[in-house]
C-alpha positions as semicolon CSV with decimal commas, in nm:
position;residue;x (nm);y (nm);z (nm)
1;M;0,000;0,000;0,000
2;A;0,130;0,343;-0,093
3;R;0,211;0,567;0,199
4;K;-0,008;0,876;0,232
5;T;0,177;1,204;0,217
6;G;0,093;1,571;0,238
7;R;-0,244;1,701;0,350
8;K;-0,420;1,359;0,325
9;A;-0,186;1,204;0,577
10;N;-0,208;1,507;0,803
11;P;-0,554;1,662;0,749
12;E;-0,529;1,895;1,050
13;G;-0,194;2,038;0,942
14;R;-0,022;1,949;1,269
15;M;0,356;1,965;1,288
16;P;0,614;1,950;1,566
17;L;0,781;2,263;1,703
18;K;1,098;2,193;1,508
19;E;0,902;2,190;1,182
20;H;0,732;2,517;1,278
21;I;1,070;2,682;1,337
22;R;1,205;2,547;1,008
23;E;0,898;2,672;0,820
24;L;0,925;3,013;0,988
25;R;1,291;3,036;0,886
26;N;1,211;2,946;0,525
27;R;0,931;3,201;0,504
28;L;1,150;3,471;0,657
29;I;1,413;3,396;0,393
30;V;1,151;3,433;0,118
31;C;1,038;3,765;0,270
32;A;1,397;3,891;0,293
33;V;1,470;3,801;-0,069
34;A;1,147;3,969;-0,184
35;V;1,224;4,287;0,011
36;L;1,578;4,299;-0,127
37;A;1,449;4,252;-0,482
38;G;1,199;4,532;-0,423
39;A;1,475;4,748;-0,277
40;V;1,660;4,727;-0,609
41;G;1,358;4,890;-0,772
42;G;1,334;5,135;-0,481
43;W;1,695;5,242;-0,545
44;F;1,591;5,383;-0,886
45;L;1,279;5,547;-0,739
46;Y;1,475;5,727;-0,469
47;D;1,510;6,066;-0,640
48;P;1,139;6,127;-0,723
49;V;1,030;5,990;-0,385
50;M;1,280;6,208;-0,199
51;A;1,160;6,515;-0,389
52;A;0,798;6,439;-0,299
53;V;0,883;6,378;0,067
54;Q;1,062;6,713;0,092
55;Q;0,772;6,901;-0,068
56;P;0,600;6,984;0,266
57;M;0,921;7,151;0,385
58;F;0,940;7,359;0,066
59;E;0,576;7,465;0,113
60;I;0,645;7,576;0,471
61;S;0,931;7,795;0,348
62;A;0,720;7,944;0,068
63;Q;0,392;7,994;0,255
64;Q;0,509;8,082;0,603
65;G;0,832;8,265;0,516
66;R;1,022;8,049;0,763
67;Q;1,332;7,847;0,682
68;A;1,242;7,481;0,670
69;E;1,474;7,221;0,521
70;I;1,632;6,888;0,591
71;N;2,000;6,864;0,665
72;F;2,247;6,582;0,599
73;G;2,459;6,578;0,911
74;S;2,753;6,369;0,790
75;V;2,945;6,272;0,479
76;G;2,790;5,926;0,460
77;S;2,440;6,034;0,557
78;P;2,307;6,072;0,198
79;F;2,418;5,718;0,110
80;D;2,277;5,571;0,432
81;L;1,949;5,749;0,372
82;K;1,925;5,618;0,017
83;I;1,974;5,264;0,147
84;Q;1,699;5,312;0,408
85;I;1,453;5,461;0,159
86;S;1,528;5,184;-0,092
87;I;1,455;4,916;0,169
88;F;1,137;5,098;0,273
89;L;1,021;5,108;-0,089
90;G;1,119;4,742;-0,118
91;I;0,883;4,662;0,170
92;L;0,601;4,838;-0,013
93;I;0,677;4,681;-0,351
94;S;0,707;4,329;-0,207
95;S;0,401;4,361;0,022
96;P;0,196;4,099;-0,171
97;I;0,474;3,843;-0,115
98;W;0,545;3,897;0,256
99;I;0,176;3,939;0,342
100;Y;0,110;3,604;0,173
101;Q;0,397;3,446;0,367
102;V;0,241;3,565;0,695
103;W;-0,089;3,410;0,593
104;A;0,070;3,091;0,465
105;F;0,243;3,045;0,801
106;I;-0,101;3,052;0,966
107;T;-0,287;2,831;0,718
108;P;-0,142;2,494;0,829
109;G;-0,382;2,529;1,123
110;L;-0,675;2,558;0,885
111;K;-0,866;2,266;0,747
112;T;-0,881;2,190;0,377
113;K;-1,216;2,364;0,321
114;E;-1,099;2,676;0,504
115;R;-0,784;2,715;0,297
116;R;-0,997;2,848;0,010
117;Y;-1,016;3,176;0,203
118;T;-0,648;3,240;0,121
119;L;-0,743;3,416;-0,201
120;G;-0,997;3,632;-0,019
121;F;-0,738;3,719;0,245
122;M;-0,488;3,831;-0,017
123;L;-0,748;4,030;-0,211
124;A;-0,834;4,219;0,107
125;A;-0,498;4,242;0,285
126;V;-0,276;4,383;0,009
127;P;-0,514;4,664;-0,101
128;L;-0,583;4,760;0,261
129;F;-0,214;4,780;0,346
130;L;-0,143;4,993;0,040
131;L;-0,453;5,202;0,112
132;G;-0,317;5,277;0,459
133;I;0,016;5,381;0,307
134;Y;-0,161;5,603;0,053
135;F;-0,379;5,757;0,322
136;G;-0,070;5,840;0,525
137;W;0,091;5,991;0,216
138;L;-0,210;6,219;0,167
139;V;-0,209;6,353;0,522
140;L;0,171;6,379;0,551
141;P;0,199;6,742;0,430
142;E;-0,064;6,863;0,676
143;I;0,093;6,672;0,965
144;V;0,435;6,827;0,895
145;K;0,281;7,175;0,876
146;V;0,084;7,130;1,199
147;L;0,381;6,998;1,396
148;T;0,613;7,274;1,276
149;M;0,356;7,543;1,365
150;F;0,489;7,534;1,720
151;T;0,825;7,673;1,613
152;P;0,866;8,011;1,789
153;A;0,889;8,334;1,592
154;G;1,230;8,383;1,435
155;G;1,311;8,012;1,459
156;S;1,402;7,778;1,176
157;N;1,327;7,412;1,108
158;I;1,655;7,259;0,998
159;I;1,585;6,891;1,055
160;L;1,829;6,606;1,020
161;A;1,741;6,405;0,711
162;T;1,756;6,077;0,903
163;D;1,516;6,205;1,170
164;Y;1,273;6,343;0,913
165;L;1,269;6,032;0,696
166;T;1,240;5,804;1,001
167;F;0,932;6,001;1,108
168;V;0,779;5,970;0,759
169;M;0,848;5,598;0,726
170;R;0,716;5,516;1,073
171;M;0,397;5,709;1,011
172;L;0,329;5,547;0,674
173;L;0,402;5,195;0,800
174;S;0,191;5,253;1,112
175;L;-0,111;5,347;0,903
176;G;-0,047;5,060;0,661
177;V;-0,034;4,809;0,947
178;A;-0,339;4,972;1,110
179;F;-0,542;4,917;0,793
180;L;-0,407;4,561;0,767
181;T;-0,481;4,461;1,128
182;P;-0,854;4,380;1,080
183;V;-0,773;4,129;0,806
184;V;-0,505;3,970;1,027
185;L;-0,761;3,938;1,308
186;V;-0,996;3,755;1,073
187;G;-0,713;3,527;0,959
188;I;-0,617;3,441;1,317
189;N;-0,983;3,376;1,396
190;F;-1,018;3,136;1,102
191;A;-0,706;2,959;1,225
192;G;-0,886;2,901;1,556
193;L;-0,629;3,099;1,758
194;L;-0,858;3,385;1,862
195;S;-1,235;3,390;1,905
196;G;-1,460;3,676;1,809
197;R;-1,593;3,701;2,164
198;R;-1,242;3,751;2,297
199;I;-1,187;4,035;2,049
200;V;-1,516;4,194;2,152
201;K;-1,407;4,195;2,517
202;S;-1,110;4,415;2,430
203;W;-1,302;4,660;2,209
204;R;-1,252;4,948;2,453
205;I;-0,873;4,912;2,434
206;I;-0,888;4,891;2,054
207;V;-1,102;5,204;2,028
208;F;-0,868;5,391;2,263
209;V;-0,557;5,291;2,065
210;V;-0,721;5,384;1,734
211;C;-0,821;5,725;1,867
212;V;-0,470;5,790;1,999
213;V;-0,316;5,696;1,662
214;A;-0,574;5,910;1,482
215;A;-0,503;6,207;1,712
216;M;-0,131;6,186;1,632
217;A;-0,182;6,139;1,257
218;A;-0,479;6,372;1,208
219;P;-0,421;6,629;0,931
220;G;-0,553;6,912;1,149
221;P;-0,557;7,011;1,517
222;D;-0,937;6,997;1,541
223;A;-1,136;6,702;1,674
224;M;-1,321;6,655;1,344
225;S;-0,996;6,564;1,165
226;M;-0,926;6,299;1,427
227;F;-1,272;6,146;1,388
228;L;-1,244;6,147;1,010
229;L;-0,922;5,948;1,040
230;A;-1,041;5,718;1,319
231;G;-1,374;5,645;1,145
232;P;-1,240;5,418;0,866
233;L;-1,011;5,232;1,108
234;L;-1,294;5,167;1,355
235;F;-1,528;5,066;1,072
236;L;-1,276;4,810;0,944
237;F;-1,221;4,681;1,297
238;F;-1,591;4,624;1,369
239;V;-1,643;4,464;1,028
240;A;-1,362;4,223;1,118
241;V;-1,527;4,155;1,456
242;G;-1,856;4,079;1,280
243;V;-1,687;3,834;1,044
244;C;-1,514;3,665;1,339
245;L;-1,842;3,628;1,531
246;V;-2,016;3,478;1,227
247;N;-1,729;3,234;1,183
248;D;-1,749;3,140;1,554
249;K;-2,118;3,054;1,517
250;R;-2,047;2,852;1,204
251;R;-1,770;2,664;1,384
252;E;-1,998;2,598;1,683
253;R;-2,278;2,464;1,459
254;R;-2,033;2,235;1,284
255;Q;-1,898;2,111;1,618
256;A;-2,252;2,052;1,749
257;A;-2,343;1,858;1,434
258;R;-2,030;1,647;1,469
259;E;-2,108;1,569;1,834
260;A;-2,466;1,482;1,741
261;D;-2,342;1,239;1,475
262;I;-2,108;1,079;1,726
263;A;-2,389;1,044;1,979
264;K;-2,621;0,900;1,716
265;T;-2,358;0,650;1,605
266;A;-2,298;0,547;1,966
267;G;-2,672;0,498;2,014
268;R;-2,683;0,256;1,722
269;A;-2,400;0,040;1,862
270;T;-2,462;-0,335;1,838
271;P;-2,555;-0,494;2,176
272;L;-2,302;-0,734;2,327
273;E;-2,565;-1,014;2,332
274;E;-2,602;-0,995;1,957
275;L;-2,227;-0,993;1,911
276;G;-2,201;-1,302;2,131
277;G;-2,481;-1,478;1,944
278;S;-2,331;-1,410;1,606
279;A;-1,996;-1,537;1,732
280;E;-2,150;-1,863;1,850
281;S;-2,328;-1,916;1,522
């Protein structure tokens, strides 16, 4: 008899810890290679991206009559900055690959029927991540203007290039991950690692964190700007919670049906007397 291999031999996708570590290592290698390949493309996009990132500083100088520029503090700083920006662009360019690798690392815990949601996860996760990045890019000029408004009269904003670009990259990635988080919650729920009810219990903390992030990234100092930014994030979060709760109910119904079948099968078990009689005959 041929030995069963793959998913048929291991329908629940179980594997020992050593296999998990090996799989994690392999997926991290794939992610690293993808990011490096994207960074090669990012190297050639550096000049137009750098010009666009500096545009808010130019506008401050033109509109407010105040010196605002970024400064390269050392001889090697321009080269270091180009490497950092290239890697950051590589992360964006390779996002479909590393997002899939994150999901693929979770899917061994899913059953065969549930693995069909991989396509749906990718169709939702990648656009949401890029949408978060784009949203951050749109509000970036206003955020820079608002934060530099506190410069006293007669002062100048001569900011180290590394500090300025670190601020920009952190903000964009934070919004990208914030938009991606609801899809990750759904993926973890489908893997059976986190129930919808457990997510609901922590909704106050989630709302608080979203509002804090929105307050820091809001394009204006007024409360309305914060709510306009927090609204889409909270909407995505509660949609994810709804999907998780529906999946919990579906999982519970399936478990109840399985237990009912087991009980019904046990109720139809052949009595020992009949087994003994058939043995004697």
